[in-house]
Amino acid sequence: VTTGELTQTPQTTVRRAERASYDRELAHAILDEGLVAHVGFVVDERPFVIPMVYGRIDDTLYLHGAPGTRILRTLTGGEGRRAAPVCVTVTLLDALVLAKSQMHHSANYRSVVVLGAVRRVRGEEAERALTAIVDHALPGRSAQARPPDAGELRRTAVLALPIDEASVKVRTGGPVDDEADLALPVWAGIIPLTTVRGEQVEMVQAPEGFPA
Ligand SMILES: Cc1cc2nc3c(=O)[nH]c(=O)nc-3n(C[C@H](O)[C@H](O)[C@H](O)COP(=O)(O)OP(=O)(O)OC[C@H]3O[C@@H](n4cnc5c(N)ncnc54)[C@H](O)[C@@H]3O)c2cc1C
């Protein structure tokens, strides 16, 4: 893993700098805690943003999917296309911030934006990436479930994106009202938000072809 600063480019320079960071470890921690990445790309001048799961190994973020979907066709270059630039965003929403004035309502959050171009990976790297994606959802799960076979690997495209041209933004703390509003009789504070794993619910699966 590379430590220290991410690569700051004009595209990843945050304008409200007090909330910005280019710290790699912080970016990795946010990516590891998040579960859904919003993956943005442009096809024929139209933007698309698609939710996807992902995994991380060191400085690389991995995505996967069926090779026929628009996102996979676009990002891997597909038939006659160049590999497309991509923007991957992961957001952790930590709290609603309620101020005395409507304009100062806000949110506490930690988010990462990664820019770059993906490369398609195959073979051993693809297998390690798929394991990382499974373990990202539930650590240790790959040791319990059957690994993908040759056919499943053939039918799955795995994409790698370097976590390098990237930025982090973090907001913490309470509302920041204008002084003139501080005496208003309005409740102000934060409402913390967390993602909670529920109790496991075992599901019995019928064998294929079993009458419903
Ligand atoms: C939490 C989460 C995780 C996911 N993880 C993955 C993943 O790791 N890999 C993967 O391949 N897919 C994943 N998906 C599904 C993914 O979002 C797309 O639906 C899928 O990749 C593309 O499907 P498609 O070929 O039918 O659509 P595309 O050909 O990509 O899109 C056709 C149209 O379908 C609509 N569409 C596509 N996806 C969505 C959506 N999610 N919600 C609403 N409308 C949509 C849009 O209008 C789009 O223009 C995930 C979805 C969710 C919600």
PDB file of C-alpha atoms and ligand atoms in Angstrom:
ATOM      1  CA  VAL A   1       0.000   0.000   0.000  1.00  0.00           C
ATOM      2  CA  THR A   2       1.212   3.494  -0.807  1.00  0.00           C
ATOM      3  CA  THR A   3       0.987   5.839   2.176  1.00  0.00           C
ATOM      4  CA  GLY A   4       0.885   9.615   2.375  1.00  0.00           C
ATOM      5  CA  GLU A   5      -0.849  11.894  -0.052  1.00  0.00           C
ATOM      6  CA  LEU A   6      -3.116  11.084  -2.975  1.00  0.00           C
ATOM      7  CA  THR A   7      -2.309  12.757  -6.285  1.00  0.00           C
ATOM      8  CA  GLN A   8      -4.011  16.155  -6.413  1.00  0.00           C
ATOM      9  CA  THR A   9      -4.892  17.343  -9.926  1.00  0.00           C
ATOM     10  CA  PRO A  10      -6.955  20.358 -11.052  1.00  0.00           C
ATOM     11  CA  GLN A  11      -9.917  17.953 -11.342  1.00  0.00           C
ATOM     12  CA  THR A  12      -9.611  16.732  -7.745  1.00  0.00           C
ATOM     13  CA  THR A  13      -8.904  20.096  -6.128  1.00  0.00           C
ATOM     14  CA  VAL A  14     -11.692  20.740  -3.638  1.00  0.00           C
ATOM     15  CA  ARG A  15     -12.911  24.313  -3.633  1.00  0.00           C
ATOM     16  CA  ARG A  16     -13.973  24.503   0.054  1.00  0.00           C
ATOM     17  CA  ALA A  17     -10.575  23.340   1.236  1.00  0.00           C
ATOM     18  CA  GLU A  18     -11.344  23.254   4.975  1.00  0.00           C
ATOM     19  CA  ARG A  19     -13.228  19.996   4.466  1.00  0.00           C
ATOM     20  CA  ALA A  20     -10.766  18.415   2.035  1.00  0.00           C
ATOM     21  CA  SER A  21      -8.046  15.857   2.538  1.00  0.00           C
ATOM     22  CA  TYR A  22      -5.671  14.001   0.244  1.00  0.00           C
ATOM     23  CA  ASP A  23      -4.694  11.467   2.894  1.00  0.00           C
ATOM     24  CA  ARG A  24      -4.505   7.956   1.455  1.00  0.00           C
ATOM     25  CA  GLU A  25      -5.201   6.115   4.707  1.00  0.00           C
ATOM     26  CA  LEU A  26      -8.330   8.194   5.264  1.00  0.00           C
ATOM     27  CA  ALA A  27      -9.496   7.494   1.691  1.00  0.00           C
ATOM     28  CA  HIS A  28      -8.897   3.766   2.210  1.00  0.00           C
ATOM     29  CA  ALA A  29     -10.767   3.756   5.534  1.00  0.00           C
ATOM     30  CA  ILE A  30     -13.819   5.420   3.955  1.00  0.00           C
ATOM     31  CA  LEU A  31     -13.749   3.032   0.990  1.00  0.00           C
ATOM     32  CA  ASP A  32     -13.498   0.060   3.373  1.00  0.00           C
ATOM     33  CA  GLU A  33     -16.459   1.224   5.456  1.00  0.00           C
ATOM     34  CA  GLY A  34     -18.719   2.028   2.485  1.00  0.00           C
ATOM     35  CA  LEU A  35     -20.718  -0.662   0.721  1.00  0.00           C
ATOM     36  CA  VAL A  36     -21.956   1.017  -2.462  1.00  0.00           C
ATOM     37  CA  ALA A  37     -19.960   2.951  -5.050  1.00  0.00           C
ATOM     38  CA  HIS A  38     -21.673   5.284  -7.505  1.00  0.00           C
ATOM     39  CA  VAL A  39     -19.809   4.832 -10.765  1.00  0.00           C
ATOM     40  CA  GLY A  40     -20.115   7.673 -13.291  1.00  0.00           C
ATOM     41  CA  PHE A  41     -19.173   7.493 -16.962  1.00  0.00           C
ATOM     42  CA  VAL A  42     -20.203   9.092 -20.241  1.00  0.00           C
ATOM     43  CA  VAL A  43     -21.550   7.237 -23.279  1.00  0.00           C
ATOM     44  CA  ASP A  44     -22.158   9.207 -26.474  1.00  0.00           C
ATOM     45  CA  GLU A  45     -22.110  12.474 -24.491  1.00  0.00           C
ATOM     46  CA  ARG A  46     -24.731  11.236 -21.990  1.00  0.00           C
ATOM     47  CA  PRO A  47     -23.711  10.766 -18.359  1.00  0.00           C
ATOM     48  CA  PHE A  48     -24.700   7.641 -16.429  1.00  0.00           C
ATOM     49  CA  VAL A  49     -24.180   6.969 -12.712  1.00  0.00           C
ATOM     50  CA  ILE A  50     -24.652   3.339 -11.705  1.00  0.00           C
ATOM     51  CA  PRO A  51     -24.547   1.885  -8.178  1.00  0.00           C
ATOM     52  CA  MET A  52     -22.153  -1.037  -7.759  1.00  0.00           C
ATOM     53  CA  VAL A  53     -20.453  -3.018  -5.014  1.00  0.00           C
ATOM     54  CA  TYR A  54     -16.665  -3.004  -4.953  1.00  0.00           C
ATOM     55  CA  GLY A  55     -13.560  -4.234  -3.203  1.00  0.00           C
ATOM     56  CA  ARG A  56     -10.159  -2.778  -2.407  1.00  0.00           C
ATOM     57  CA  ILE A  57      -6.702  -4.337  -2.404  1.00  0.00           C
ATOM     58  CA  ASP A  58      -3.983  -1.873  -1.383  1.00  0.00           C
ATOM     59  CA  ASP A  59      -4.172   1.075  -3.820  1.00  0.00           C
ATOM     60  CA  THR A  60      -6.612  -0.530  -6.276  1.00  0.00           C
ATOM     61  CA  LEU A  61     -10.396  -0.449  -6.303  1.00  0.00           C
ATOM     62  CA  TYR A  62     -12.106  -3.357  -8.076  1.00  0.00           C
ATOM     63  CA  LEU A  63     -15.511  -3.503  -9.758  1.00  0.00           C
ATOM     64  CA  HIS A  64     -17.178  -6.475 -11.407  1.00  0.00           C
ATOM     65  CA  GLY A  65     -20.183  -7.311 -13.506  1.00  0.00           C
ATOM     66  CA  ALA A  66     -21.529  -9.085 -16.564  1.00  0.00           C
ATOM     67  CA  PRO A  67     -19.483  -8.076 -19.640  1.00  0.00           C
ATOM     68  CA  GLY A  68     -22.686  -7.200 -21.573  1.00  0.00           C
ATOM     69  CA  THR A  69     -23.954  -4.376 -19.357  1.00  0.00           C
ATOM     70  CA  ARG A  70     -23.498  -0.824 -20.624  1.00  0.00           C
ATOM     71  CA  ILE A  71     -21.098   0.113 -17.860  1.00  0.00           C
ATOM     72  CA  LEU A  72     -18.829  -2.859 -18.404  1.00  0.00           C
ATOM     73  CA  ARG A  73     -18.914  -2.466 -22.206  1.00  0.00           C
ATOM     74  CA  THR A  74     -18.037   1.212 -21.861  1.00  0.00           C
ATOM     75  CA  LEU A  75     -15.407   0.990 -19.182  1.00  0.00           C
ATOM     76  CA  THR A  76     -13.498  -1.889 -20.715  1.00  0.00           C
ATOM     77  CA  GLY A  77     -13.384  -0.251 -24.127  1.00  0.00           C
ATOM     78  CA  GLY A  78     -15.745  -2.864 -25.595  1.00  0.00           C
ATOM     79  CA  GLU A  79     -16.062  -3.349 -29.315  1.00  0.00           C
ATOM     80  CA  GLY A  80     -14.352  -0.439 -31.063  1.00  0.00           C
ATOM     81  CA  ARG A  81     -14.364   1.890 -28.013  1.00  0.00           C
ATOM     82  CA  ARG A  82     -11.477   3.396 -26.118  1.00  0.00           C
ATOM     83  CA  ALA A  83     -11.358   2.657 -22.370  1.00  0.00           C
ATOM     84  CA  ALA A  84     -13.527   5.370 -20.850  1.00  0.00           C
ATOM     85  CA  PRO A  85     -12.707   7.754 -18.022  1.00  0.00           C
ATOM     86  CA  VAL A  86     -14.623   6.964 -14.871  1.00  0.00           C
ATOM     87  CA  CYS A  87     -15.532   8.726 -11.631  1.00  0.00           C
ATOM     88  CA  VAL A  88     -16.240   6.550  -8.581  1.00  0.00           C
ATOM     89  CA  THR A  89     -17.849   8.129  -5.506  1.00  0.00           C
ATOM     90  CA  VAL A  90     -18.377   6.486  -2.115  1.00  0.00           C
ATOM     91  CA  THR A  91     -20.305   8.389   0.566  1.00  0.00           C
ATOM     92  CA  LEU A  92     -20.837   7.670   4.260  1.00  0.00           C
ATOM     93  CA  LEU A  93     -23.677   9.762   5.677  1.00  0.00           C
ATOM     94  CA  ASP A  94     -22.923  10.251   9.392  1.00  0.00           C
ATOM     95  CA  ALA A  95     -25.564  12.711  10.572  1.00  0.00           C
ATOM     96  CA  LEU A  96     -28.238  15.211   9.626  1.00  0.00           C
ATOM     97  CA  VAL A  97     -27.217  18.658  10.854  1.00  0.00           C
ATOM     98  CA  LEU A  98     -30.208  20.767  11.888  1.00  0.00           C
ATOM     99  CA  ALA A  99     -29.619  24.484  12.261  1.00  0.00           C
ATOM    100  CA  LYS A 100     -31.916  27.272  13.427  1.00  0.00           C
ATOM    101  CA  SER A 101     -32.046  28.659   9.895  1.00  0.00           C
ATOM    102  CA  GLN A 102     -32.988  26.537   6.892  1.00  0.00           C
ATOM    103  CA  MET A 103     -29.972  27.692   4.918  1.00  0.00           C
ATOM    104  CA  HIS A 104     -27.513  26.331   7.482  1.00  0.00           C
ATOM    105  CA  HIS A 105     -28.969  22.818   7.525  1.00  0.00           C
ATOM    106  CA  SER A 106     -26.277  20.409   6.482  1.00  0.00           C
ATOM    107  CA  ALA A 107     -24.994  16.850   6.779  1.00  0.00           C
ATOM    108  CA  ASN A 108     -21.998  15.249   8.407  1.00  0.00           C
ATOM    109  CA  TYR A 109     -20.345  12.919   5.947  1.00  0.00           C
ATOM    110  CA  ARG A 110     -17.161  11.285   4.787  1.00  0.00           C
ATOM    111  CA  SER A 111     -16.786  10.827   1.042  1.00  0.00           C
ATOM    112  CA  VAL A 112     -14.194   9.887  -1.538  1.00  0.00           C
ATOM    113  CA  VAL A 113     -14.107  10.709  -5.250  1.00  0.00           C
ATOM    114  CA  VAL A 114     -11.706   8.662  -7.390  1.00  0.00           C
ATOM    115  CA  LEU A 115     -11.011   9.608 -11.014  1.00  0.00           C
ATOM    116  CA  GLY A 116      -9.190   7.534 -13.589  1.00  0.00           C
ATOM    117  CA  ALA A 117      -9.515   4.950 -16.318  1.00  0.00           C
ATOM    118  CA  VAL A 118     -10.174   1.328 -15.518  1.00  0.00           C
ATOM    119  CA  ARG A 119      -8.273  -1.626 -16.921  1.00  0.00           C
ATOM    120  CA  ARG A 120      -9.799  -5.062 -17.285  1.00  0.00           C
ATOM    121  CA  VAL A 121      -8.002  -7.687 -15.247  1.00  0.00           C
ATOM    122  CA  ARG A 122      -8.012 -11.440 -15.749  1.00  0.00           C
ATOM    123  CA  GLY A 123      -6.532 -14.598 -14.248  1.00  0.00           C
ATOM    124  CA  GLU A 124      -5.185 -14.596 -10.740  1.00  0.00           C
ATOM    125  CA  GLU A 125      -5.696 -10.839 -10.205  1.00  0.00           C
ATOM    126  CA  ALA A 126      -9.365 -11.155 -11.201  1.00  0.00           C
ATOM    127  CA  GLU A 127      -9.842 -14.029  -8.761  1.00  0.00           C
ATOM    128  CA  ARG A 128      -8.210 -12.059  -5.931  1.00  0.00           C
ATOM    129  CA  ALA A 129     -10.402  -9.059  -6.796  1.00  0.00           C
ATOM    130  CA  LEU A 130     -13.600 -11.124  -6.665  1.00  0.00           C
ATOM    131  CA  THR A 131     -12.531 -12.491  -3.275  1.00  0.00           C
ATOM    132  CA  ALA A 132     -11.926  -8.922  -2.086  1.00  0.00           C
ATOM    133  CA  ILE A 133     -15.398  -7.871  -3.277  1.00  0.00           C
ATOM    134  CA  VAL A 134     -17.050 -10.748  -1.357  1.00  0.00           C
ATOM    135  CA  ASP A 135     -14.986 -10.109   1.782  1.00  0.00           C
ATOM    136  CA  HIS A 136     -15.659  -6.380   1.590  1.00  0.00           C
ATOM    137  CA  ALA A 137     -19.378  -7.067   2.043  1.00  0.00           C
ATOM    138  CA  LEU A 138     -18.757  -9.550   4.875  1.00  0.00           C
ATOM    139  CA  PRO A 139     -15.171 -10.119   6.066  1.00  0.00           C
ATOM    140  CA  GLY A 140     -14.204 -13.795   5.956  1.00  0.00           C
ATOM    141  CA  ARG A 141     -17.137 -14.813   3.750  1.00  0.00           C
ATOM    142  CA  SER A 142     -14.899 -15.998   0.900  1.00  0.00           C
ATOM    143  CA  ALA A 143     -13.483 -18.739   3.140  1.00  0.00           C
ATOM    144  CA  GLN A 144     -17.010 -20.165   3.594  1.00  0.00           C
ATOM    145  CA  ALA A 145     -18.637 -19.922   0.152  1.00  0.00           C
ATOM    146  CA  ARG A 146     -17.643 -21.855  -3.016  1.00  0.00           C
ATOM    147  CA  PRO A 147     -15.156 -19.908  -5.145  1.00  0.00           C
ATOM    148  CA  PRO A 148     -16.111 -19.041  -8.765  1.00  0.00           C
ATOM    149  CA  ASP A 149     -15.490 -21.803 -11.332  1.00  0.00           C
ATOM    150  CA  ALA A 150     -13.929 -21.331 -14.778  1.00  0.00           C
ATOM    151  CA  GLY A 151     -17.295 -20.650 -16.459  1.00  0.00           C
ATOM    152  CA  GLU A 152     -18.321 -18.044 -13.880  1.00  0.00           C
ATOM    153  CA  LEU A 153     -14.955 -16.317 -14.224  1.00  0.00           C
ATOM    154  CA  ARG A 154     -15.373 -16.234 -18.041  1.00  0.00           C
ATOM    155  CA  ARG A 155     -18.804 -14.619 -17.697  1.00  0.00           C
ATOM    156  CA  THR A 156     -17.612 -11.933 -15.258  1.00  0.00           C
ATOM    157  CA  ALA A 157     -15.626  -8.834 -16.159  1.00  0.00           C
ATOM    158  CA  VAL A 158     -13.371  -7.494 -13.416  1.00  0.00           C
ATOM    159  CA  LEU A 159     -12.147  -3.898 -13.585  1.00  0.00           C
ATOM    160  CA  ALA A 160      -9.316  -2.246 -11.671  1.00  0.00           C
ATOM    161  CA  LEU A 161      -9.086   1.468 -10.892  1.00  0.00           C
ATOM    162  CA  PRO A 162      -5.986   2.948  -9.215  1.00  0.00           C
ATOM    163  CA  ILE A 163      -6.867   4.883  -6.046  1.00  0.00           C
ATOM    164  CA  ASP A 164      -4.528   7.734  -6.816  1.00  0.00           C
ATOM    165  CA  GLU A 165      -6.147  10.747  -8.496  1.00  0.00           C
ATOM    166  CA  ALA A 166      -8.612  11.094  -5.662  1.00  0.00           C
ATOM    167  CA  SER A 167      -9.896  13.399  -2.946  1.00  0.00           C
ATOM    168  CA  VAL A 168     -11.608  13.090   0.406  1.00  0.00           C
ATOM    169  CA  LYS A 169     -14.112  15.407   2.042  1.00  0.00           C
ATOM    170  CA  VAL A 170     -15.234  15.183   5.644  1.00  0.00           C
ATOM    171  CA  ARG A 171     -17.746  17.269   7.585  1.00  0.00           C
ATOM    172  CA  THR A 172     -18.086  16.823  11.334  1.00  0.00           C
ATOM    173  CA  GLY A 173     -19.573  18.836  14.151  1.00  0.00           C
ATOM    174  CA  GLY A 174     -22.766  20.758  14.738  1.00  0.00           C
ATOM    175  CA  PRO A 175     -24.704  23.467  12.919  1.00  0.00           C
ATOM    176  CA  VAL A 176     -23.103  26.840  12.274  1.00  0.00           C
ATOM    177  CA  ASP A 177     -25.857  29.454  12.415  1.00  0.00           C
ATOM    178  CA  ASP A 178     -25.527  33.181  11.865  1.00  0.00           C
ATOM    179  CA  GLU A 179     -25.109  35.050  15.128  1.00  0.00           C
ATOM    180  CA  ALA A 180     -28.376  36.904  14.590  1.00  0.00           C
ATOM    181  CA  ASP A 181     -30.247  33.556  14.599  1.00  0.00           C
ATOM    182  CA  LEU A 182     -28.733  32.050  17.754  1.00  0.00           C
ATOM    183  CA  ALA A 183     -31.553  33.264  20.019  1.00  0.00           C
ATOM    184  CA  LEU A 184     -34.315  31.829  17.811  1.00  0.00           C
ATOM    185  CA  PRO A 185     -36.472  29.282  19.708  1.00  0.00           C
ATOM    186  CA  VAL A 186     -35.673  26.501  17.228  1.00  0.00           C
ATOM    187  CA  TRP A 187     -34.115  23.135  18.156  1.00  0.00           C
ATOM    188  CA  ALA A 188     -30.624  22.784  16.693  1.00  0.00           C
ATOM    189  CA  GLY A 189     -28.208  19.886  16.778  1.00  0.00           C
ATOM    190  CA  ILE A 190     -27.427  16.695  14.905  1.00  0.00           C
ATOM    191  CA  ILE A 191     -29.267  13.444  14.268  1.00  0.00           C
ATOM    192  CA  PRO A 192     -26.619  10.698  13.899  1.00  0.00           C
ATOM    193  CA  LEU A 193     -27.209   8.168  11.120  1.00  0.00           C
ATOM    194  CA  THR A 194     -25.628   4.708  11.045  1.00  0.00           C
ATOM    195  CA  THR A 195     -25.903   1.654   8.839  1.00  0.00           C
ATOM    196  CA  VAL A 196     -26.731  -1.302  11.068  1.00  0.00           C
ATOM    197  CA  ARG A 197     -26.468  -4.961  10.177  1.00  0.00           C
ATOM    198  CA  GLY A 198     -29.663  -6.765  11.225  1.00  0.00           C
ATOM    199  CA  GLU A 199     -30.037 -10.287  12.609  1.00  0.00           C
ATOM    200  CA  GLN A 200     -29.240 -13.041  10.090  1.00  0.00           C
ATOM    201  CA  VAL A 201     -32.323 -14.626   8.494  1.00  0.00           C
ATOM    202  CA  GLU A 202     -31.628 -18.049   7.011  1.00  0.00           C
ATOM    203  CA  MET A 203     -33.410 -18.692   3.697  1.00  0.00           C
ATOM    204  CA  VAL A 204     -34.070 -22.232   2.497  1.00  0.00           C
ATOM    205  CA  GLN A 205     -33.485 -22.470  -1.260  1.00  0.00           C
ATOM    206  CA  ALA A 206     -35.366 -24.936  -3.448  1.00  0.00           C
ATOM    207  CA  PRO A 207     -33.284 -26.992  -5.899  1.00  0.00           C
ATOM    208  CA  GLU A 208     -33.462 -25.838  -9.547  1.00  0.00           C
ATOM    209  CA  GLY A 209     -36.617 -27.091 -11.266  1.00  0.00           C
ATOM    210  CA  PHE A 210     -38.409 -27.718  -7.956  1.00  0.00           C
ATOM    211  CA  PRO A 211     -42.112 -26.804  -8.371  1.00  0.00           C
ATOM    212  CA  ALA A 212     -42.888 -23.427  -6.726  1.00  0.00           C
TER     213      ALA A 212
HETATM  214  C1  LIG B   1     -26.293  -1.735  -4.200  1.00  0.00           C
HETATM  215  C2  LIG B   1     -26.127  -2.219  -5.617  1.00  0.00           C
HETATM  216  C3  LIG B   1     -24.959  -2.880  -5.979  1.00  0.00           C
HETATM  217  C4  LIG B   1     -24.771  -3.327  -7.288  1.00  0.00           C
HETATM  218  N1  LIG B   1     -23.590  -3.926  -7.623  1.00  0.00           N
HETATM  219  C5  LIG B   1     -23.364  -4.288  -8.905  1.00  0.00           C
HETATM  220  C6  LIG B   1     -22.098  -4.821  -9.292  1.00  0.00           C
HETATM  221  O1  LIG B   1     -21.172  -4.949  -8.507  1.00  0.00           O
HETATM  222  N2  LIG B   1     -21.939  -5.176 -10.588  1.00  0.00           N
HETATM  223  C7  LIG B   1     -22.943  -5.018 -11.508  1.00  0.00           C
HETATM  224  O2  LIG B   1     -22.724  -5.341 -12.678  1.00  0.00           O
HETATM  225  N3  LIG B   1     -24.118  -4.530 -11.166  1.00  0.00           N
HETATM  226  C8  LIG B   1     -24.358  -4.145  -9.892  1.00  0.00           C
HETATM  227  N4  LIG B   1     -25.568  -3.616  -9.540  1.00  0.00           N
HETATM  228  C9  LIG B   1     -26.564  -3.461 -10.585  1.00  0.00           C
HETATM  229  C10 LIG B   1     -26.205  -2.223 -11.381  1.00  0.00           C
HETATM  230  O3  LIG B   1     -26.620  -1.067 -10.646  1.00  0.00           O
HETATM  231  C11 LIG B   1     -26.832  -2.186 -12.761  1.00  0.00           C
HETATM  232  O4  LIG B   1     -28.208  -2.383 -12.652  1.00  0.00           O
HETATM  233  C12 LIG B   1     -26.242  -3.217 -13.705  1.00  0.00           C
HETATM  234  O5  LIG B   1     -24.853  -3.242 -13.688  1.00  0.00           O
HETATM  235  C13 LIG B   1     -26.562  -2.836 -15.128  1.00  0.00           C
HETATM  236  O6  LIG B   1     -27.664  -3.531 -15.520  1.00  0.00           O
HETATM  237  P1  LIG B   1     -28.263  -3.506 -17.004  1.00  0.00           P
HETATM  238  O7  LIG B   1     -27.324  -4.111 -17.977  1.00  0.00           O
HETATM  239  O8  LIG B   1     -29.618  -4.059 -16.884  1.00  0.00           O
HETATM  240  O9  LIG B   1     -28.389  -2.000 -17.315  1.00  0.00           O
HETATM  241  P2  LIG B   1     -27.551  -0.978 -18.196  1.00  0.00           P
HETATM  242  O10 LIG B   1     -27.445  -1.434 -19.586  1.00  0.00           O
HETATM  243  O11 LIG B   1     -26.275  -0.631 -17.512  1.00  0.00           O
HETATM  244  O12 LIG B   1     -28.512   0.239 -18.045  1.00  0.00           O
HETATM  245  C14 LIG B   1     -29.701   0.396 -18.761  1.00  0.00           C
HETATM  246  C15 LIG B   1     -30.597   1.355 -18.013  1.00  0.00           C
HETATM  247  O13 LIG B   1     -31.161   0.661 -16.920  1.00  0.00           O
HETATM  248  C16 LIG B   1     -31.378   1.558 -15.859  1.00  0.00           C
HETATM  249  N5  LIG B   1     -30.640   1.051 -14.679  1.00  0.00           N
HETATM  250  C17 LIG B   1     -29.485   0.329 -14.678  1.00  0.00           C
HETATM  251  N6  LIG B   1     -29.127   0.052 -13.422  1.00  0.00           N
HETATM  252  C18 LIG B   1     -30.055   0.622 -12.622  1.00  0.00           C
HETATM  253  C19 LIG B   1     -30.227   0.662 -11.218  1.00  0.00           C
HETATM  254  N7  LIG B   1     -29.341   0.072 -10.367  1.00  0.00           N
HETATM  255  N8  LIG B   1     -31.288   1.306 -10.722  1.00  0.00           N
HETATM  256  C20 LIG B   1     -32.179   1.909 -11.544  1.00  0.00           C
HETATM  257  N9  LIG B   1     -32.078   1.890 -12.887  1.00  0.00           N
HETATM  258  C21 LIG B   1     -31.025   1.252 -13.422  1.00  0.00           C
HETATM  259  C22 LIG B   1     -30.862   2.906 -16.289  1.00  0.00           C
HETATM  260  O14 LIG B   1     -31.900   3.667 -16.838  1.00  0.00           O
HETATM  261  C23 LIG B   1     -29.898   2.547 -17.387  1.00  0.00           C
HETATM  262  O15 LIG B   1     -29.696   3.572 -18.307  1.00  0.00           O
HETATM  263  C24 LIG B   1     -25.782  -3.138  -8.249  1.00  0.00           C
HETATM  264  C25 LIG B   1     -26.945  -2.469  -7.884  1.00  0.00           C
HETATM  265  C26 LIG B   1     -27.115  -1.996  -6.588  1.00  0.00           C
HETATM  266  C27 LIG B   1     -28.362  -1.233  -6.236  1.00  0.00           C
END
